[in-house]
Short mmCIF file of C-alpha atoms in Angstrom, two decimals:
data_model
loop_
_atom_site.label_atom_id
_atom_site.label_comp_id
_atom_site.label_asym_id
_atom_site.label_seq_id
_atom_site.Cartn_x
_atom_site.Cartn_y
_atom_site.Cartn_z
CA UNK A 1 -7.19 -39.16 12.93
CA UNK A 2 -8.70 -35.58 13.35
CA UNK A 3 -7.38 -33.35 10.78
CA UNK A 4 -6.83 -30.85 13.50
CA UNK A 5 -4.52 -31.09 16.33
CA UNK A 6 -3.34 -28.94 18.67
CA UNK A 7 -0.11 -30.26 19.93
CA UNK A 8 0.88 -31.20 23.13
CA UNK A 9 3.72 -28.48 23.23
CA UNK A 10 1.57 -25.72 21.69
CA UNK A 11 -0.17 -23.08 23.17
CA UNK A 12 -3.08 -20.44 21.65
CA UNK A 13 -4.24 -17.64 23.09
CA UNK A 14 -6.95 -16.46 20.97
CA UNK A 15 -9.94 -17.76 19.50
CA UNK A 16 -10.51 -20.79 17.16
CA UNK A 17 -13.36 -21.77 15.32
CA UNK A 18 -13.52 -25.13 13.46
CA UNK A 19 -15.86 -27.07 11.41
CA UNK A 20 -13.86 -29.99 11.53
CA UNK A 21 -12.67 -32.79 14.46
CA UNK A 22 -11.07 -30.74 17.09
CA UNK A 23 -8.18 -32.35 19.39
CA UNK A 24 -6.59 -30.43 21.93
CA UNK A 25 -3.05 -32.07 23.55
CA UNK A 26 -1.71 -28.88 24.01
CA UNK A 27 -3.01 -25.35 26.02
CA UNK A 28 -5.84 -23.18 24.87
CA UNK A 29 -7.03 -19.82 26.54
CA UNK A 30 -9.84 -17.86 25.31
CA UNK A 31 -12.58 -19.56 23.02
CA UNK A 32 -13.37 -22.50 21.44
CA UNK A 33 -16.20 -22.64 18.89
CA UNK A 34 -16.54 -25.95 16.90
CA UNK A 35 -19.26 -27.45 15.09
CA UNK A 36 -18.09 -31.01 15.13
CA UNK A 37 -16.57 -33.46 17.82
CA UNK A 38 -13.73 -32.04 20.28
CA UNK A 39 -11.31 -34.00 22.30
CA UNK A 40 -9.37 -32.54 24.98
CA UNK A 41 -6.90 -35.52 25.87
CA UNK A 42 -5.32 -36.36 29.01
CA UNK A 43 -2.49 -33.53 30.24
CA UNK A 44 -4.21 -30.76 28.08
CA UNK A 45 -5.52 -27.58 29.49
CA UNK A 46 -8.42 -25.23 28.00
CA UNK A 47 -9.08 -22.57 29.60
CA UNK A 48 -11.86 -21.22 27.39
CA UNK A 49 -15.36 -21.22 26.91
CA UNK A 50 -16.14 -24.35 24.68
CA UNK A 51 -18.75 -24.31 22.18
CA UNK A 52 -19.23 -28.09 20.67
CA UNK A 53 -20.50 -31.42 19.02
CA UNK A 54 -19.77 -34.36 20.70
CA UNK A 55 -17.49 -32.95 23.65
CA UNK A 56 -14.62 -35.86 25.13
CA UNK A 57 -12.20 -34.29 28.25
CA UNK A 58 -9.64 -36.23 29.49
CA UNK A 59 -7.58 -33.08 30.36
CA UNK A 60 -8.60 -30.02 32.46
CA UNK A 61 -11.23 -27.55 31.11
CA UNK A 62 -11.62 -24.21 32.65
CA UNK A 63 -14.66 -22.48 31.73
CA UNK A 64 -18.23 -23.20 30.61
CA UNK A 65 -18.82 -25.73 28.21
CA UNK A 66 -21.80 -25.84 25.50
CA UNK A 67 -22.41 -28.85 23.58
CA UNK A 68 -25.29 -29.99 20.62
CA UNK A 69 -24.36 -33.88 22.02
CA UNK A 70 -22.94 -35.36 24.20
CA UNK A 71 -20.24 -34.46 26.87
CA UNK A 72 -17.93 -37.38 28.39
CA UNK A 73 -15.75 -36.78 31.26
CA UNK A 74 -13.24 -39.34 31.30
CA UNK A 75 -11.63 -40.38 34.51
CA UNK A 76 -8.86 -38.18 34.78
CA UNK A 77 -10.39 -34.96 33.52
CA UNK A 78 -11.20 -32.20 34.95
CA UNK A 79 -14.30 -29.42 34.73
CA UNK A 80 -14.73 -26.20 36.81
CA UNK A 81 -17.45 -24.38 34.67
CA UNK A 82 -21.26 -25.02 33.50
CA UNK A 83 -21.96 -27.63 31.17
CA UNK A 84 -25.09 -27.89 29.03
CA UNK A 85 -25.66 -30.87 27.02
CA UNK A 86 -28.49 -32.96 25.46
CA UNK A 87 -26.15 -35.88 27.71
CA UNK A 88 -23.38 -36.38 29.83
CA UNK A 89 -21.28 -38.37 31.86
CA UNK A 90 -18.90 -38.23 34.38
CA UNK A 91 -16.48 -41.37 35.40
CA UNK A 92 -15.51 -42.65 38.42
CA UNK A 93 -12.09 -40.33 39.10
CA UNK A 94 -13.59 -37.23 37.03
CA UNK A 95 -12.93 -34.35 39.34
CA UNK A 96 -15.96 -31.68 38.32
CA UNK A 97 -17.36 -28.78 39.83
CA UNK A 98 -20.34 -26.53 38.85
CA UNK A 99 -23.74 -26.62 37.30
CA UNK A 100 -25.22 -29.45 34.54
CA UNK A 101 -27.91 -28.11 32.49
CA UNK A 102 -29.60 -31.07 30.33
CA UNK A 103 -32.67 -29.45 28.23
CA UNK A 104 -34.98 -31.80 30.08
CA UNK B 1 3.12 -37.38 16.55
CA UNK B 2 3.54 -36.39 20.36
CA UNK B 3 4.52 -32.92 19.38
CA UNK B 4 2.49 -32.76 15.91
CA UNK B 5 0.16 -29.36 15.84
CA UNK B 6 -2.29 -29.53 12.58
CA UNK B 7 -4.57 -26.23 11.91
CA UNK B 8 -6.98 -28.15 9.43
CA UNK B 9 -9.24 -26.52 6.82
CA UNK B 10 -12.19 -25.99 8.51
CA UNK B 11 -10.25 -23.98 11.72
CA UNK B 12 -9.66 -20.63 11.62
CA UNK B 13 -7.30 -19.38 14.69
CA UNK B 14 -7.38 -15.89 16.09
CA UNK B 15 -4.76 -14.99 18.47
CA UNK B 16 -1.51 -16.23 19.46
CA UNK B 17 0.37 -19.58 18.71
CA UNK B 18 3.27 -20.06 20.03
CA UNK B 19 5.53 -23.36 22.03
CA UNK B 20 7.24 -26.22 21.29
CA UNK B 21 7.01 -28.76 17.97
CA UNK B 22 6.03 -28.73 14.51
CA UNK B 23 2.87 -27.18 12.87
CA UNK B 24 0.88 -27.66 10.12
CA UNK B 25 -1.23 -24.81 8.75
CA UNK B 26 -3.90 -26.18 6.55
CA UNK B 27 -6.94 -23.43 7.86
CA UNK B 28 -6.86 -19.82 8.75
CA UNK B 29 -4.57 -18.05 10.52
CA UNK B 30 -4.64 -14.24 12.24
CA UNK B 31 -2.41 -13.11 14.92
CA UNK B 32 1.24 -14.25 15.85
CA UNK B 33 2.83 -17.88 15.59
CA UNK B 34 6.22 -18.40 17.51
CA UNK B 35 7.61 -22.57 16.97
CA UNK B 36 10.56 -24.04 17.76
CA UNK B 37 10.09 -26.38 15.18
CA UNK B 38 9.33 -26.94 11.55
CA UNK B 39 6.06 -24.74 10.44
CA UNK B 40 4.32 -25.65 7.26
CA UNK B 41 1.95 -23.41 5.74
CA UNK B 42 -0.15 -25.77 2.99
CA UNK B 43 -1.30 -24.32 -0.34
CA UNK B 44 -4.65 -24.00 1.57
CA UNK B 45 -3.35 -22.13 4.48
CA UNK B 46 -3.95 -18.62 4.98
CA UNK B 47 -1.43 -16.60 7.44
CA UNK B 48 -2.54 -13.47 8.61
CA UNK B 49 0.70 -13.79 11.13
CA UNK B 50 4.60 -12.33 11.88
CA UNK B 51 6.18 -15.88 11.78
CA UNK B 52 9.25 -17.27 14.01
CA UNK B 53 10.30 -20.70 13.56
CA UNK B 54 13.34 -22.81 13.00
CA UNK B 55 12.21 -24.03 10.30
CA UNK B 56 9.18 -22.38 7.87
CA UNK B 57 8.08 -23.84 4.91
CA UNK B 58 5.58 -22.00 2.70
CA UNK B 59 3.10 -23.57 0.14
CA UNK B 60 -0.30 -21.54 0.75
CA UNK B 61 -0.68 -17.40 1.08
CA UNK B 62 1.26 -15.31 4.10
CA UNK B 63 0.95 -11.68 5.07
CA UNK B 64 3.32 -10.90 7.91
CA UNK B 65 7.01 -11.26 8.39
CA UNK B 66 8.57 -14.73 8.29
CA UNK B 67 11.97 -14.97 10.75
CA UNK B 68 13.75 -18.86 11.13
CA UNK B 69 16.60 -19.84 12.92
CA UNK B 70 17.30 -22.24 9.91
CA UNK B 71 15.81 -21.64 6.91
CA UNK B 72 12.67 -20.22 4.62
CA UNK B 73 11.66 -22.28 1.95
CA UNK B 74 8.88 -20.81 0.15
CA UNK B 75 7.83 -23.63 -2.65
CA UNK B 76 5.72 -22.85 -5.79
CA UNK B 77 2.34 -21.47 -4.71
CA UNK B 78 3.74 -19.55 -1.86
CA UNK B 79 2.12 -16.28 -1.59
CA UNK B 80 4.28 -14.22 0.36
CA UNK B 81 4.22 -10.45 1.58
CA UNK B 82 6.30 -9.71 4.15
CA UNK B 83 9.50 -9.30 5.27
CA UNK B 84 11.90 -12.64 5.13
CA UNK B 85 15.03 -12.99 7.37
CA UNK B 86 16.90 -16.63 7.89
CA UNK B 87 20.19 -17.60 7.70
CA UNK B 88 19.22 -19.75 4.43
CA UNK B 89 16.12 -19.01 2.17
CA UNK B 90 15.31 -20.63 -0.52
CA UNK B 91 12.48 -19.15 -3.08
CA UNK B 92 11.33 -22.20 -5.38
CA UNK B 93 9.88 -21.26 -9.17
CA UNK B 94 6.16 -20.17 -8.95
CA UNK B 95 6.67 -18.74 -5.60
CA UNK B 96 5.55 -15.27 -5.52
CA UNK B 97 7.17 -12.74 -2.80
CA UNK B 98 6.85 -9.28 -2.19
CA UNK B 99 9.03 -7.32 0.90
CA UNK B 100 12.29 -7.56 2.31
CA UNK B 101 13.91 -10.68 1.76
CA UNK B 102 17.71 -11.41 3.59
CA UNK B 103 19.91 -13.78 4.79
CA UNK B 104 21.89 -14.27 7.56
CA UNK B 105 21.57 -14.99 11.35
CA UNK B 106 17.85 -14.56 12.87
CA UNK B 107 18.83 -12.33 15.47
CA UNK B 108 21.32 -10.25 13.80
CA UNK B 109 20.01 -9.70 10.54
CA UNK B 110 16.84 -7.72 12.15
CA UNK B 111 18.97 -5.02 13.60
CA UNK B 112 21.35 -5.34 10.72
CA UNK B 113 18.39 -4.64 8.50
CA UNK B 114 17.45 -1.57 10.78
CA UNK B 115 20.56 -0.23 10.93
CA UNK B 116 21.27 -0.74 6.90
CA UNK B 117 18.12 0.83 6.36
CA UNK B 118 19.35 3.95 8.35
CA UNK B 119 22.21 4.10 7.00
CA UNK B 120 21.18 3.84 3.37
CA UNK B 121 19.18 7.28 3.09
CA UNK B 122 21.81 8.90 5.29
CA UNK B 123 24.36 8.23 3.20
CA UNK B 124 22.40 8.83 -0.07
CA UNK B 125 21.51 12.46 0.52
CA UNK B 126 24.81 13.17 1.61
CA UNK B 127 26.69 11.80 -1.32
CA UNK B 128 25.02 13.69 -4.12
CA UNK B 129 25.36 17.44 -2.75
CA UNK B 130 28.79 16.57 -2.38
CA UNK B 131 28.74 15.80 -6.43
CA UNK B 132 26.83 18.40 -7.43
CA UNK B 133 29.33 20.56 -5.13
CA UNK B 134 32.12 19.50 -7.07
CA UNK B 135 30.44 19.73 -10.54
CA UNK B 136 29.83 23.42 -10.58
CA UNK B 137 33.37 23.56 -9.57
CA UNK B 138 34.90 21.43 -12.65
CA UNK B 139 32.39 22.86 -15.13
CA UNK B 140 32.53 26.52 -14.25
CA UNK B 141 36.17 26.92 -15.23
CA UNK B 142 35.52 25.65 -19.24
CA UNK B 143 32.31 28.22 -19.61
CA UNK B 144 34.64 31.07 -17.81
CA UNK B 145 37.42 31.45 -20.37
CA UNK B 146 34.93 31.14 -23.47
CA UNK B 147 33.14 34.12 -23.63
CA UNK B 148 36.52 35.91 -24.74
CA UNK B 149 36.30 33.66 -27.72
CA UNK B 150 33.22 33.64 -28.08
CA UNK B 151 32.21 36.96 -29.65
CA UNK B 152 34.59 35.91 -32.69
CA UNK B 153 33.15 32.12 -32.72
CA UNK B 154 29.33 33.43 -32.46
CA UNK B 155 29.24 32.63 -36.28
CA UNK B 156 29.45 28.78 -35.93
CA UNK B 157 26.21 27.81 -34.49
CA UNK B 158 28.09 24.77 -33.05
CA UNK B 159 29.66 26.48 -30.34
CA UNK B 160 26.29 27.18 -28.49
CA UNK B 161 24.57 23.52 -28.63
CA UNK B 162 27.89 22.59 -26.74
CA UNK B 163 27.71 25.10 -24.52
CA UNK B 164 23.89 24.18 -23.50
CA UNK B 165 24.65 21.09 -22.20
CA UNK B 166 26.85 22.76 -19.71
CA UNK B 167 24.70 25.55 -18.50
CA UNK B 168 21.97 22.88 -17.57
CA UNK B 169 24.57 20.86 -15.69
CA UNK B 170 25.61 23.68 -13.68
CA UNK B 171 23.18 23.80 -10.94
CA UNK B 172 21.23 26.72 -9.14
CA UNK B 173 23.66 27.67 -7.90
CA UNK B 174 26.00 29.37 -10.42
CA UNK B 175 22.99 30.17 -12.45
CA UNK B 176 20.75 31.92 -9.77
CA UNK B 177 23.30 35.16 -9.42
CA UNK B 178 23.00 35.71 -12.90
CA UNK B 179 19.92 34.12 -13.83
CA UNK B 180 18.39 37.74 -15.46
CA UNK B 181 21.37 38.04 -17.15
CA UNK B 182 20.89 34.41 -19.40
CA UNK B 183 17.42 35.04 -19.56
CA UNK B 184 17.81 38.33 -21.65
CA UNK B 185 20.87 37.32 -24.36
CA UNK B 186 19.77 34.25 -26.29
CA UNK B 187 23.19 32.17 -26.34
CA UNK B 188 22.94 31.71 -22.56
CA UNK B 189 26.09 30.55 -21.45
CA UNK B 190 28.33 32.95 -22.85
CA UNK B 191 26.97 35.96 -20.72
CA UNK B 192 27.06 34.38 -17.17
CA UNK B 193 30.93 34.47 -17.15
CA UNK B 194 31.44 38.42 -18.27
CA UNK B 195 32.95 40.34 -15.71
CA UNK B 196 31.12 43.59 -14.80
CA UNK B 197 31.67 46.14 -16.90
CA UNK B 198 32.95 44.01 -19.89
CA UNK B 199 29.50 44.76 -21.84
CA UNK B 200 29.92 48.38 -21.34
CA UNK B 201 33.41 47.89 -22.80
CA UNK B 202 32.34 46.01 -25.87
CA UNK B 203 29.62 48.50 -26.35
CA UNK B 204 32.43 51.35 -26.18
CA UNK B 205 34.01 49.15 -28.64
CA UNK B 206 31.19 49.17 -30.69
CA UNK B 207 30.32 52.57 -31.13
#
């Protein structure tokens, strides 16, 4: 398990920075800046710019999204906001809108 | 688990917190945390945060004010300054605490607390004029009727030590009409009390 979870009734406005496992059940508005993997699970909303490791969205995400790795949108999620990763994918049923910059 | 909320070590959170559950506060803190459940603050949490909560538990360091609807329990290693209101608080050995600690109902005690603390210096300055107002009163009357003795009991130096004590607790205000008057005859307190034109009498006498 993550050692940091943001719970599914819980909501931050602010700015969090983490150098550890990230998931997000909960809401988040403003800024996210981790170094290591971040999860935002199914009925979670960010609403932040998300800097990243290995990015996983289940949830809604609202806002551009910066990863080192890789970024998986499950089915489910959703994305309105740029996303630049070394890869990504999107699943069948992943609603997503805006651009996909991939360092080629 | 559902409605579990863990800050780990490596996080640091700047802003508001604030819903529904239990949290965990294992990282960094800053800003303003508002649960409606249990909050934990781990010996390596740092709070930079005003704190509401049913329930708050400290282990770790907090600077802000901690309010629960239930109770504060700050364990040993809590690190606590800041104001603490809860109906219950309990302060463990080893727990270290500095502001405003009270119990009673969340939402009362704060403007309890307010009002207490208004009341307090009001009351305070008012009390001690009204003292000192009565003390001149009550030691004026002993220093009046001893000067007419005192010109025979000058002799015994015992009379004047006595007498000192009593001229300092009489404030300003009896001494500051005849203030001069002390300051020139060296056994202050028998002089304040003679009546004008008593010296010239005794001088009369005198001669």
């Amino acid at each position: 398990m993550a050692s940091t979870v943001i719970g599914a009734g819980i909501t931050i406005e602010g700015e969090i920075s983490a150098d550890e496992e990230l998931v997000v059940q909960g809401t988040v508005r403003g800024k996210v800046d981790a170094r290591e993997g971040v999860t935002i699970e199914a009925g979670a909303t960010v609403e932040a710019d998300i800097t990243a490791g290995p990015l996983t969205v289940a949830g809604s995400v609202i806002g551009n999204i910066s990863s080192t790795d890789r970024v998986d949108l499950q089915a489910g999620g959703r994305v309105i906001g740029n996303v630049k990763a070394t890869r990504i994918t999107i699943a069948d049923g992943a609603q997503f809108k805006g651009n996909v910059d991939m360092d080629v | 688990m559902a409605l579990l909320t863990v800050i780990g070590r490596g996080v640091r959170v700047r802003g508001r917190i604030q819903g529904e559950g239990d949290l965990t506060i294992e990282g960094h803190v800053e800003g303003e945390i508002s649960v409606s459940g249990a909050l934990t603050v781990d010996p390596a949490g740092l709070v930079g945060a005003n704190i509401n909560a049913r329930v708050i538990v400290v282990r770790g360091a907090v600077r802000g004010d901690l309010t629960a609807d239930d109770v504060v329990r700050l364990e040993e290693g809590a690190r606590v300054v800041g104001d603490v209101h809860a109906p219950r608080i309990a302060i463990a050995k080893g727990a270290l605490v500095r502001g405003l600690v009270q119990t009673g109902a969340a939402g009362t005690t704060a403007s309890r607390g307010k009002t207490q603390e208004k009341a307090v210096p009001a009351a305070r300055p008012a009390s001690p004029p009204a003292s000192a107002a009565r003390r001149p009163v009550a030691a004026a009357p002993p220093v009046a009727p001893k000067p007419a003795a005192a010109p025979a009991a000058r002799p015994a130096p015992s009379a004047a030590p006595q007498t000192k004590p009593a001229a300092r607790l009489a404030p300003p205000s009896v001494l500051a009409g005849t203030a001069p008057a002390t300051a020139k005859t060296p056994p202050p307190p028998v002089v304040p009390a003679l009546k004008k034109g008593a010296k010239a009498a005794l001088k009369k006498k005198a001669t």
